[in-house]
mmCIF file of C-alpha atoms in Angstrom:
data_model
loop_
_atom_site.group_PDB
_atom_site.id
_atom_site.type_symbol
_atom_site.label_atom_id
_atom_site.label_comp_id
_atom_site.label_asym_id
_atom_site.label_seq_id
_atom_site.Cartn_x
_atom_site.Cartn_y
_atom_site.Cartn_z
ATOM 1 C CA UNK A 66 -6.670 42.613 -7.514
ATOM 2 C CA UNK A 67 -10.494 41.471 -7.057
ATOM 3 C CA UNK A 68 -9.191 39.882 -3.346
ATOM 4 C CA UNK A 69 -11.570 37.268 -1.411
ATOM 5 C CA UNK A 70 -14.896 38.055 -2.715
ATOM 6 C CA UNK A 71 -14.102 38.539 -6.063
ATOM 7 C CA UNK A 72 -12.351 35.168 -6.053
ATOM 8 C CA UNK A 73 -15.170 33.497 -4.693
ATOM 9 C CA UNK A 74 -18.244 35.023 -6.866
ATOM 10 C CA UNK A 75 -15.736 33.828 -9.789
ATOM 11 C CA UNK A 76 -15.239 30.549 -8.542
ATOM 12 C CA UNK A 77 -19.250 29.930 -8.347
ATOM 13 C CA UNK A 78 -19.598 31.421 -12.282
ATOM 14 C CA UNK A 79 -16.997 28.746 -13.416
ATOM 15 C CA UNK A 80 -19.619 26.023 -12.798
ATOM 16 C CA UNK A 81 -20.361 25.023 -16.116
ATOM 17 C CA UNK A 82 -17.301 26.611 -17.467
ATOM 18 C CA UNK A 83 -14.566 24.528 -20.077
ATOM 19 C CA UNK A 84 -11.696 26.976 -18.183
ATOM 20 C CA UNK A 85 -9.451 24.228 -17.425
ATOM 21 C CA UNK A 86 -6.333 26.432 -16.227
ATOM 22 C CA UNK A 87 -7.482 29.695 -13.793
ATOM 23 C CA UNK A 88 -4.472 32.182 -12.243
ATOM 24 C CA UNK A 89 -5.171 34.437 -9.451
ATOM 25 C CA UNK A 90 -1.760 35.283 -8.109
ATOM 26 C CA UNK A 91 -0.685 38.573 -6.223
ATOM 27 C CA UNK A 92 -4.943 38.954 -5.771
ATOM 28 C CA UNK A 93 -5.329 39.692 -2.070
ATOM 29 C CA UNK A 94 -7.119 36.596 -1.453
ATOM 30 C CA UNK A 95 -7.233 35.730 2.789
ATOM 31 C CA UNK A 96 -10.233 33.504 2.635
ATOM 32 C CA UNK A 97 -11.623 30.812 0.478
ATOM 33 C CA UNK A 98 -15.597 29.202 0.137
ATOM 34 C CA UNK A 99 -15.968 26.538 -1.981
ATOM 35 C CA UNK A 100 -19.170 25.337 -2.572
ATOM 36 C CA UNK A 101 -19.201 21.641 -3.034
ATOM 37 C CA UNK A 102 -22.223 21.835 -5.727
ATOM 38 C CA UNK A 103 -20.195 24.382 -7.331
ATOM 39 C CA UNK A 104 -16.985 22.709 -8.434
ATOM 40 C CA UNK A 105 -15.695 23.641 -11.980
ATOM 41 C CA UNK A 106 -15.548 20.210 -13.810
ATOM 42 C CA UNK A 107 -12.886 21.031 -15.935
ATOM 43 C CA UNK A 108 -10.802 22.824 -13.930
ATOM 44 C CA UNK A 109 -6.947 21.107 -14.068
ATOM 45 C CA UNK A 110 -4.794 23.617 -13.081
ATOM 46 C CA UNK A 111 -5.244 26.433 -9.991
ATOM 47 C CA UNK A 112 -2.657 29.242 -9.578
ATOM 48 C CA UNK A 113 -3.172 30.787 -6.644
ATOM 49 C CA UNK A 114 0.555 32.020 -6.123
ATOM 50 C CA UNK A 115 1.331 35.358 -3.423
ATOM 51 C CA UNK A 116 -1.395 35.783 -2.029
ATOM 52 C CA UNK A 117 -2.891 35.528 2.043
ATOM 53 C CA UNK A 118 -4.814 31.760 2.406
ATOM 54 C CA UNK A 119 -3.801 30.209 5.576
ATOM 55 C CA UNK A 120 -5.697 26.929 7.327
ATOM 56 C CA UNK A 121 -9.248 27.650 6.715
ATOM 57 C CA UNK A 122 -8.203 28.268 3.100
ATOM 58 C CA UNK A 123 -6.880 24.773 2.812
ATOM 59 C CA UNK A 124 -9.780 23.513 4.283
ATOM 60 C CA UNK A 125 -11.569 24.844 1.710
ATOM 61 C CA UNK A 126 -9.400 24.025 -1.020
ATOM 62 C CA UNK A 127 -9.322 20.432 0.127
ATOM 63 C CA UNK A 128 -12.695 19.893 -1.426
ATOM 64 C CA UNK A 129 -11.086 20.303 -4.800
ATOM 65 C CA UNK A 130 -9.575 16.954 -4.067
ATOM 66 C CA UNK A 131 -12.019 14.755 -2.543
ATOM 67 C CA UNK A 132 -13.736 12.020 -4.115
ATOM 68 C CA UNK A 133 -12.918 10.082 -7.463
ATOM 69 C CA UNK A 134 -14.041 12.787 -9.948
ATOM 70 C CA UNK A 135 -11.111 15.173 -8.323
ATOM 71 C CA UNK A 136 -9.983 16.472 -11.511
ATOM 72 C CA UNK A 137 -7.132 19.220 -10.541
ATOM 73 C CA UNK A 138 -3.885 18.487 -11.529
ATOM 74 C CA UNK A 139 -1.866 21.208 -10.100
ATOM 75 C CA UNK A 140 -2.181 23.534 -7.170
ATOM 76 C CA UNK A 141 0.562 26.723 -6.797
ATOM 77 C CA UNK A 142 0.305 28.030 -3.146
ATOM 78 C CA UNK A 143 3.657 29.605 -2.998
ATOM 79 C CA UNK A 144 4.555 32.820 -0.552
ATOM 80 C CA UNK A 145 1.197 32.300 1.316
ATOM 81 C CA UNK A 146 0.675 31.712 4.898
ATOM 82 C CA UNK A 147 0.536 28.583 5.793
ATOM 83 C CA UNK A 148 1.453 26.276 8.240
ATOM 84 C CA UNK A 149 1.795 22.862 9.635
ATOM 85 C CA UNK A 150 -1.997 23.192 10.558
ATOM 86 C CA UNK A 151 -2.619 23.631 6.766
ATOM 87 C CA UNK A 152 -0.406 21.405 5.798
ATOM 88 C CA UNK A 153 -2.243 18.590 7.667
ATOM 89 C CA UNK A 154 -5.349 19.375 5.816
ATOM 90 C CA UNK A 155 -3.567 19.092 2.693
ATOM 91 C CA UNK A 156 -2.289 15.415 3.433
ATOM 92 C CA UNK A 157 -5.453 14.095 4.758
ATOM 93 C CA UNK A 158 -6.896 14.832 1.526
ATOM 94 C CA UNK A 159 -4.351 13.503 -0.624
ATOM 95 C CA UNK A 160 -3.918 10.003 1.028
ATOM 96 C CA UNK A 161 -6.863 8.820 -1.643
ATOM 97 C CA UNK A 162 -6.521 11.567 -3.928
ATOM 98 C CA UNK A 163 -5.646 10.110 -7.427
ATOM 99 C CA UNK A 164 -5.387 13.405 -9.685
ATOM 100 C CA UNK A 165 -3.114 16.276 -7.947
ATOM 101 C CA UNK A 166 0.368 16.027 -9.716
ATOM 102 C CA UNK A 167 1.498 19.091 -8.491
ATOM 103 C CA UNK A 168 1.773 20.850 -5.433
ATOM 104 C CA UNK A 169 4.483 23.402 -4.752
ATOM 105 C CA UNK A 170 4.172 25.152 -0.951
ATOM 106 C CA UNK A 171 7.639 27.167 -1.459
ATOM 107 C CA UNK A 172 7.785 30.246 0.650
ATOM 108 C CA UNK A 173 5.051 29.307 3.179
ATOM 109 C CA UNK A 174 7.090 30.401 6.580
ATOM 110 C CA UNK A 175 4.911 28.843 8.340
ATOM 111 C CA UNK A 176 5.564 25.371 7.748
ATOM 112 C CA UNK A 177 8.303 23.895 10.175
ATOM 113 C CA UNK A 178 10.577 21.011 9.694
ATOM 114 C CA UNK A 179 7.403 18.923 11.242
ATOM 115 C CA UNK A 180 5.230 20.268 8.488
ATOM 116 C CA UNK A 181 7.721 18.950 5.903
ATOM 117 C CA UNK A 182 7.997 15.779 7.858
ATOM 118 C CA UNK A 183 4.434 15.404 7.184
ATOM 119 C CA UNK A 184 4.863 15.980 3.211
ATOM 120 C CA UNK A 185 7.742 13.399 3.522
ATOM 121 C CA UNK A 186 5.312 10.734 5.328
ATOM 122 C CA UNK A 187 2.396 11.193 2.413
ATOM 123 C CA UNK A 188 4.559 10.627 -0.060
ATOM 124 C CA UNK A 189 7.077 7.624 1.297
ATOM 125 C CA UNK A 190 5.962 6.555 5.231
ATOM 126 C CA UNK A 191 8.237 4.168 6.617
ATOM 127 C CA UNK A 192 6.714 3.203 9.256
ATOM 128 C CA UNK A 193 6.245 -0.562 7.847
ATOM 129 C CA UNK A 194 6.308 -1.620 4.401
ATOM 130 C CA UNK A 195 2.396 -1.477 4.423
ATOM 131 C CA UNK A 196 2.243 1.950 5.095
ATOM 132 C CA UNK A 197 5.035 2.390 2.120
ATOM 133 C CA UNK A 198 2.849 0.766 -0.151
ATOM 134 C CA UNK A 199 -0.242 2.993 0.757
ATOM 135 C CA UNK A 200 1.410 6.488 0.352
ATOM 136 C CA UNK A 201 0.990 9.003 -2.346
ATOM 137 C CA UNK A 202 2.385 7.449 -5.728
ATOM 138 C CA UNK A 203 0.670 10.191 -7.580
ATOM 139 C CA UNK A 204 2.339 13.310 -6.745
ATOM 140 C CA UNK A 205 5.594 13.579 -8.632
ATOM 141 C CA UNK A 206 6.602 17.233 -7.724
ATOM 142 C CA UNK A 207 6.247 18.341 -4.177
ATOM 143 C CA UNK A 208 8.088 21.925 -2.988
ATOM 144 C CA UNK A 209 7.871 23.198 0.261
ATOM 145 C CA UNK A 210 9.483 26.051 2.164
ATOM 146 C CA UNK A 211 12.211 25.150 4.400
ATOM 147 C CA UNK A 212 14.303 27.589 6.586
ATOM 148 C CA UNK A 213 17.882 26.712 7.142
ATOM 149 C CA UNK A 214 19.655 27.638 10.247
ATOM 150 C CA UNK A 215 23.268 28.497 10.144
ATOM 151 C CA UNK A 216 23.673 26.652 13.517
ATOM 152 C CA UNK A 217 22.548 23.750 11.839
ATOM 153 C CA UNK A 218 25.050 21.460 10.622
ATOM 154 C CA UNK A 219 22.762 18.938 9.248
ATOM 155 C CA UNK A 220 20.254 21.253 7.441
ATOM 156 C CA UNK A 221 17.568 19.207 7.848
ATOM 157 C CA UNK A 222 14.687 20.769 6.048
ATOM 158 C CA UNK A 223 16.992 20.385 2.370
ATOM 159 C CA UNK A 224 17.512 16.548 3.285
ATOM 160 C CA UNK A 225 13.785 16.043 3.924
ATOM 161 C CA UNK A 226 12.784 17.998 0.638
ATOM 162 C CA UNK A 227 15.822 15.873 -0.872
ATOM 163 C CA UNK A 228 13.966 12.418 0.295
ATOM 164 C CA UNK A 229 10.693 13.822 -0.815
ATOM 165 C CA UNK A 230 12.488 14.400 -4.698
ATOM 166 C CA UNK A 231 13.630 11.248 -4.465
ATOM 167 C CA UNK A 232 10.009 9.829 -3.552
ATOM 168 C CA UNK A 233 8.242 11.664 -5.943
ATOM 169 C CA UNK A 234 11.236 11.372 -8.640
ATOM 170 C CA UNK A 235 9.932 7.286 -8.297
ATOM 171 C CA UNK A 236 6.530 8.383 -8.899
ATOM 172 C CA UNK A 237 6.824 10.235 -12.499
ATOM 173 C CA UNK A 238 9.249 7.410 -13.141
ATOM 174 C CA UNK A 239 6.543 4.721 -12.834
ATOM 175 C CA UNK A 240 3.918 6.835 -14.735
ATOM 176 C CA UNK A 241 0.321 5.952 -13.496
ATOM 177 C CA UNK A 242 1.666 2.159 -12.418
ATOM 178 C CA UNK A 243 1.282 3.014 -8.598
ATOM 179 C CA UNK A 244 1.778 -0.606 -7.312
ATOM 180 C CA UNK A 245 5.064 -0.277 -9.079
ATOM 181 C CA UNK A 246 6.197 2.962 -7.576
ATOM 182 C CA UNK A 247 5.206 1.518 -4.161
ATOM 183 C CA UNK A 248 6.832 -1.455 -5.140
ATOM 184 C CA UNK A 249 10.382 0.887 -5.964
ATOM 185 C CA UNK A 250 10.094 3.017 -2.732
ATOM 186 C CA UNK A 251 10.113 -0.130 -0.797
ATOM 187 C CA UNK A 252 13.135 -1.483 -2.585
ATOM 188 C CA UNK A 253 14.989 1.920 -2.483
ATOM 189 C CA UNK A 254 14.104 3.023 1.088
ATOM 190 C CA UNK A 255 12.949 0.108 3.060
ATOM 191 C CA UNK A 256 15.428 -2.630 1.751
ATOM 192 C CA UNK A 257 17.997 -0.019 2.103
ATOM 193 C CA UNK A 258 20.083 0.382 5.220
ATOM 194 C CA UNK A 259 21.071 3.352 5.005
ATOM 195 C CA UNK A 260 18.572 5.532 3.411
ATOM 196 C CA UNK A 261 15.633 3.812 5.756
ATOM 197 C CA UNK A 262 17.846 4.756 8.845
ATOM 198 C CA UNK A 263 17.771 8.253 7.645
ATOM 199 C CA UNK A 264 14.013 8.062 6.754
ATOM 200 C CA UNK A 265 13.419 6.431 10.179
ATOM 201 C CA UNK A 266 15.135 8.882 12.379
ATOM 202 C CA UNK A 267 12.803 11.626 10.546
ATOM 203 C CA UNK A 268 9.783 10.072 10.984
ATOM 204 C CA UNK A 269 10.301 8.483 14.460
ATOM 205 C CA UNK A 270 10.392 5.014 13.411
ATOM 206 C CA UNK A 271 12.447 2.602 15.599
ATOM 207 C CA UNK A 272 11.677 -1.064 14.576
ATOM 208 C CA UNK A 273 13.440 -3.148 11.625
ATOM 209 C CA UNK A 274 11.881 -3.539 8.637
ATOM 210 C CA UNK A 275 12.299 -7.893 8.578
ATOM 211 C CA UNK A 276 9.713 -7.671 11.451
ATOM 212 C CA UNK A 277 6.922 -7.091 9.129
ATOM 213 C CA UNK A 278 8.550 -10.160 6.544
ATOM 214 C CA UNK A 279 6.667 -13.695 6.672
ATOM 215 C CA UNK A 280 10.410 -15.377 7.701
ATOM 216 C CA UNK A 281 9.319 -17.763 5.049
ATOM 217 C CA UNK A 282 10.194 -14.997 2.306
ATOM 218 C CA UNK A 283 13.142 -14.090 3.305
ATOM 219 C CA UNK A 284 15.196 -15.973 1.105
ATOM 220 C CA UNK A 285 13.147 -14.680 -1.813
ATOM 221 C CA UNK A 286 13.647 -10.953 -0.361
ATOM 222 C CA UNK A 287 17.497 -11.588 0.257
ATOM 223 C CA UNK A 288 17.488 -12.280 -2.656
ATOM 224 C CA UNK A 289 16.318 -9.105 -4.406
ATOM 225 C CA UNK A 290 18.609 -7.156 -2.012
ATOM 226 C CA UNK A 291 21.624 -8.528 -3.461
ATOM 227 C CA UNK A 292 20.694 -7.727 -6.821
ATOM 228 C CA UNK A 293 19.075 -4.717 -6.795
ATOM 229 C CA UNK A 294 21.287 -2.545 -3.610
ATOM 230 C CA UNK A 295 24.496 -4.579 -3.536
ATOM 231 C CA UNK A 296 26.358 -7.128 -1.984
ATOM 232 C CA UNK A 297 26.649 -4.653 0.881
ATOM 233 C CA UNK A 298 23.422 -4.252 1.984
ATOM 234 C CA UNK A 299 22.967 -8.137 1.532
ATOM 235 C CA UNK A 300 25.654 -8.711 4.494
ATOM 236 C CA UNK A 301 23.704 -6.180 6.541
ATOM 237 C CA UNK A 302 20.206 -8.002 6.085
ATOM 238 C CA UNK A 303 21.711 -11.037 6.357
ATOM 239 C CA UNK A 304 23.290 -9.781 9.628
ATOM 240 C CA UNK A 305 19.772 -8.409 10.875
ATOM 241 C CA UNK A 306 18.042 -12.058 9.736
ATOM 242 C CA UNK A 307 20.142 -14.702 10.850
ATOM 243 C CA UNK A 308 17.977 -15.503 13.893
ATOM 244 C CA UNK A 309 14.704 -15.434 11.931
ATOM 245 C CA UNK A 310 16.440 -17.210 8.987
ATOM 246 C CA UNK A 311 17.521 -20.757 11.705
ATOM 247 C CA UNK A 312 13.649 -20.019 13.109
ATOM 248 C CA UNK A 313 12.454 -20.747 9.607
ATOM 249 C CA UNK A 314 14.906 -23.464 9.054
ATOM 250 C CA UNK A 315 13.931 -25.176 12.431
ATOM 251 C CA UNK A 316 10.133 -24.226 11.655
ATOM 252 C CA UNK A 317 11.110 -26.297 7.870
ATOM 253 C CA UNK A 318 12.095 -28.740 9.893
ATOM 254 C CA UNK A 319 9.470 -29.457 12.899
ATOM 255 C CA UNK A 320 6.827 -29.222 9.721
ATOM 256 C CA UNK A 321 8.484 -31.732 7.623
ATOM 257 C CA UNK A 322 8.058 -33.712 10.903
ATOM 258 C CA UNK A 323 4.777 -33.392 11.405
ATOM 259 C CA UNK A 324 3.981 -34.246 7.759
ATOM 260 C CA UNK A 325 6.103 -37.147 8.150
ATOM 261 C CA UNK A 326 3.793 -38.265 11.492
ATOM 262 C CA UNK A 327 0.814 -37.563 9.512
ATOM 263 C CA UNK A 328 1.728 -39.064 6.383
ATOM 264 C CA UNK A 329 2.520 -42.467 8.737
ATOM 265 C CA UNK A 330 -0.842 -42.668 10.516
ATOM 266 C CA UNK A 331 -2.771 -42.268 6.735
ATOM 267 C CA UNK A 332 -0.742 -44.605 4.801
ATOM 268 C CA UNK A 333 -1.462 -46.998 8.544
ATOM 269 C CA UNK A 334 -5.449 -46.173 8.077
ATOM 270 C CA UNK A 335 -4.790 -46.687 4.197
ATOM 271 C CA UNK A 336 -3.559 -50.621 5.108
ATOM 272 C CA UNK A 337 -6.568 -51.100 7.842
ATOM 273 C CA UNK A 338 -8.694 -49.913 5.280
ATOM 274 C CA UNK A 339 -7.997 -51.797 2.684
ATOM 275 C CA UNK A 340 -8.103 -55.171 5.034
ATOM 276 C CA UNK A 341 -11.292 -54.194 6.149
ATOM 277 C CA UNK A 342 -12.589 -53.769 1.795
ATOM 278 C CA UNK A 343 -10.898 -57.118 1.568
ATOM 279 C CA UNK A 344 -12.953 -58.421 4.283
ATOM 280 C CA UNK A 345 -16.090 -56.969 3.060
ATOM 281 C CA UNK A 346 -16.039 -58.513 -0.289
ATOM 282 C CA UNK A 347 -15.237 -62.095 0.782
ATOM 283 C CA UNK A 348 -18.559 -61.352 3.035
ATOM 284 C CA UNK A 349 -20.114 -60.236 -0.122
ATOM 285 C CA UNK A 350 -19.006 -63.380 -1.829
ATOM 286 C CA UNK A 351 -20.021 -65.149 0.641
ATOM 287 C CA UNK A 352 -23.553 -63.593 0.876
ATOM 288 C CA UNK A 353 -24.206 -63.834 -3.292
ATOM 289 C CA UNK A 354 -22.852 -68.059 -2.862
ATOM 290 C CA UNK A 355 -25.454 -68.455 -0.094
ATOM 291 C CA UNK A 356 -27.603 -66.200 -2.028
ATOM 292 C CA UNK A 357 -27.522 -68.859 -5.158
ATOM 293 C CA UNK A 358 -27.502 -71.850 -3.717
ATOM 294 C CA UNK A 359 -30.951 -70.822 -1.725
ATOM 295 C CA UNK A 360 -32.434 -69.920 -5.122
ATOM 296 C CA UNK A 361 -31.214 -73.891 -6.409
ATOM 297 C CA UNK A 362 -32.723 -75.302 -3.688
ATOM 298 C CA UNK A 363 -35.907 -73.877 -4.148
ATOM 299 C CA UNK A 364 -35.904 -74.211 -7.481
ATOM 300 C CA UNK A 365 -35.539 -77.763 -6.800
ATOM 301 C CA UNK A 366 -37.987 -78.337 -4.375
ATOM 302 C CA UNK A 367 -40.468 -76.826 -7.054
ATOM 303 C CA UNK A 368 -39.194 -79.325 -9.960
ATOM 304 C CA UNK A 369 -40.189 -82.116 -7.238
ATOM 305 C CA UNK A 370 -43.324 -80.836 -6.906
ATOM 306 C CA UNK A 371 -44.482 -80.684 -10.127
ATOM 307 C CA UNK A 372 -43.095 -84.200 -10.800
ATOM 308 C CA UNK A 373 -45.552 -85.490 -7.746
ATOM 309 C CA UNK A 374 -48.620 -83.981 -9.358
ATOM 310 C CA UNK A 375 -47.630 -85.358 -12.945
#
């Protein structure tokens, strides 16, 4: 038990260390300082399991994942203290991180059902299928401490860490292919009825999803619901699109028009056009024929000439 300091004088030697796994759990650690310049290069995995970091500690542990040459893997913070606050740091930093597999938070009382929310939203936000693309596809296990009240019927803190399982279940599925995993979240969750109303209610989303479709692909993305959620969920999309789906139609419609209008007026232009080239080369003709018979006429008037002076 070598607590804060001894953590952090250890930290600094590990420099230009090849340690790639360090575990310092049960050491009385309450406060963290990481030295930017003094990042261990090769350091994958970081146990820091029982001990006392809170919110400054994250911030400080937060530098481990910054930046494109983030190499840690895993980080164990189990039975510490901390809370939403922390938690926040945490997810700022991993928007863009690219390395951290791993990050179990079990046994952190202080992290509320809002906290976990927050874990859900870096790892699957639903707020529009944008957003769902951009989260976490890296992270593919994610444990956090939840407290379940017996009042509670619902249990909500298991359902969120449920969704988050399921979220980062699709990431270790698609390996390091993160458009694909963004891809499958938006198929399972957004294209979904059912599982995006749950997600929605969590996160304190209240719009539908076909707002942020181009009506013009919803045919395409009908389509896809039908064969990848069910007939089902088909009836319900088609149900939420109908309106959209006679805009595009009528929209098909006034731009086949148009085209039609347009078309009319070149192939008119086209006609004057080629009148007008028409024109111009019996002017031409006319030109080169008035042209000649100057150039006979002269030559003429020059063979008379000649025959005067002979």
């Amino acid at each position: 038990n070598f607590q804060s300091e001894g953590f952090n004088v250890l930290f600094r030697a590990l420099r230009d260390s090849p340690i790639k796994i360090l575990y310092c759990a049960s050491c009385g650690i309450d406060s963290i300082e990481i030295d930017a310049n003094f990042i261990p290069p090769n350091l994958i995995w970081l146990y820091l399991r029982q001990n006392s970091i809170s919110t400054d500690g994250c911030r400080e542990l937060a530098k481990l994942l910054q930046g494109e040459d983030a190499t840690l893997t895993q980080l164990h913070l189990e039975r510490n203290k901390i809370d939403d606050d922390g938690v926040e740091i945490l997810v700022d930093v991993l928007r863009n991180n690219k390395s951290l597999t791993t990050l179990d938070l079990l046994e952190n009382d202080g992290i509320s059902d809002q906290g976990q929310i927050q874990l859900l939203k870096l790892v699957n936000d639903i707020s529009c299928i944008k957003a769902t693309l951009q989260s976490n596809h890296t992270l593919r296990k994610l444990h956090v401490k939840y407290d379940t009240d017996p009042s509670n019927e619902l249990e909500l803190g298991e359902i969120i860490q449920g969704q988050i399982a399921i979220a980062t279940g699709i990431n270790e599925r698609s390996g390091s292919d993160t458009k694909l995993a963004g891809r499958e979240k938006v198929i399972h969750t957004q294209l979904n009825s059912e599982r995006r109303a749950q997600l929605c209610r969590q996160q304190g989303v209240d719009h539908s999803v076909f707002s942020d479709i181009d009506p013009l692909h919803l045919p395409e993305v009908l389509s896809l619901i039908a064969r990848r959620n069910g007939q089902g969920e088909l009836y319900v999309a088609l149900s939420s699109t109908i309106i959209a789906l006679f805009s595009t139609m009528n929209r098909e419609r006034c731009i086949q028009l148009r085209r039609e209008y347009h078309a009319a007026i070149a192939a008119r232009h086209r006609a004057i056009a080629a009148e007008h080239e028409t024109k111009v080369e019996e002017l031409d003709n006319e030109l080169a024929t008035i042209k000649e018979t100057t150039l006979a006429i002269a030559a003429s008037a020059v063979r008379s000439q000649d025959n005067l002076h002979s």
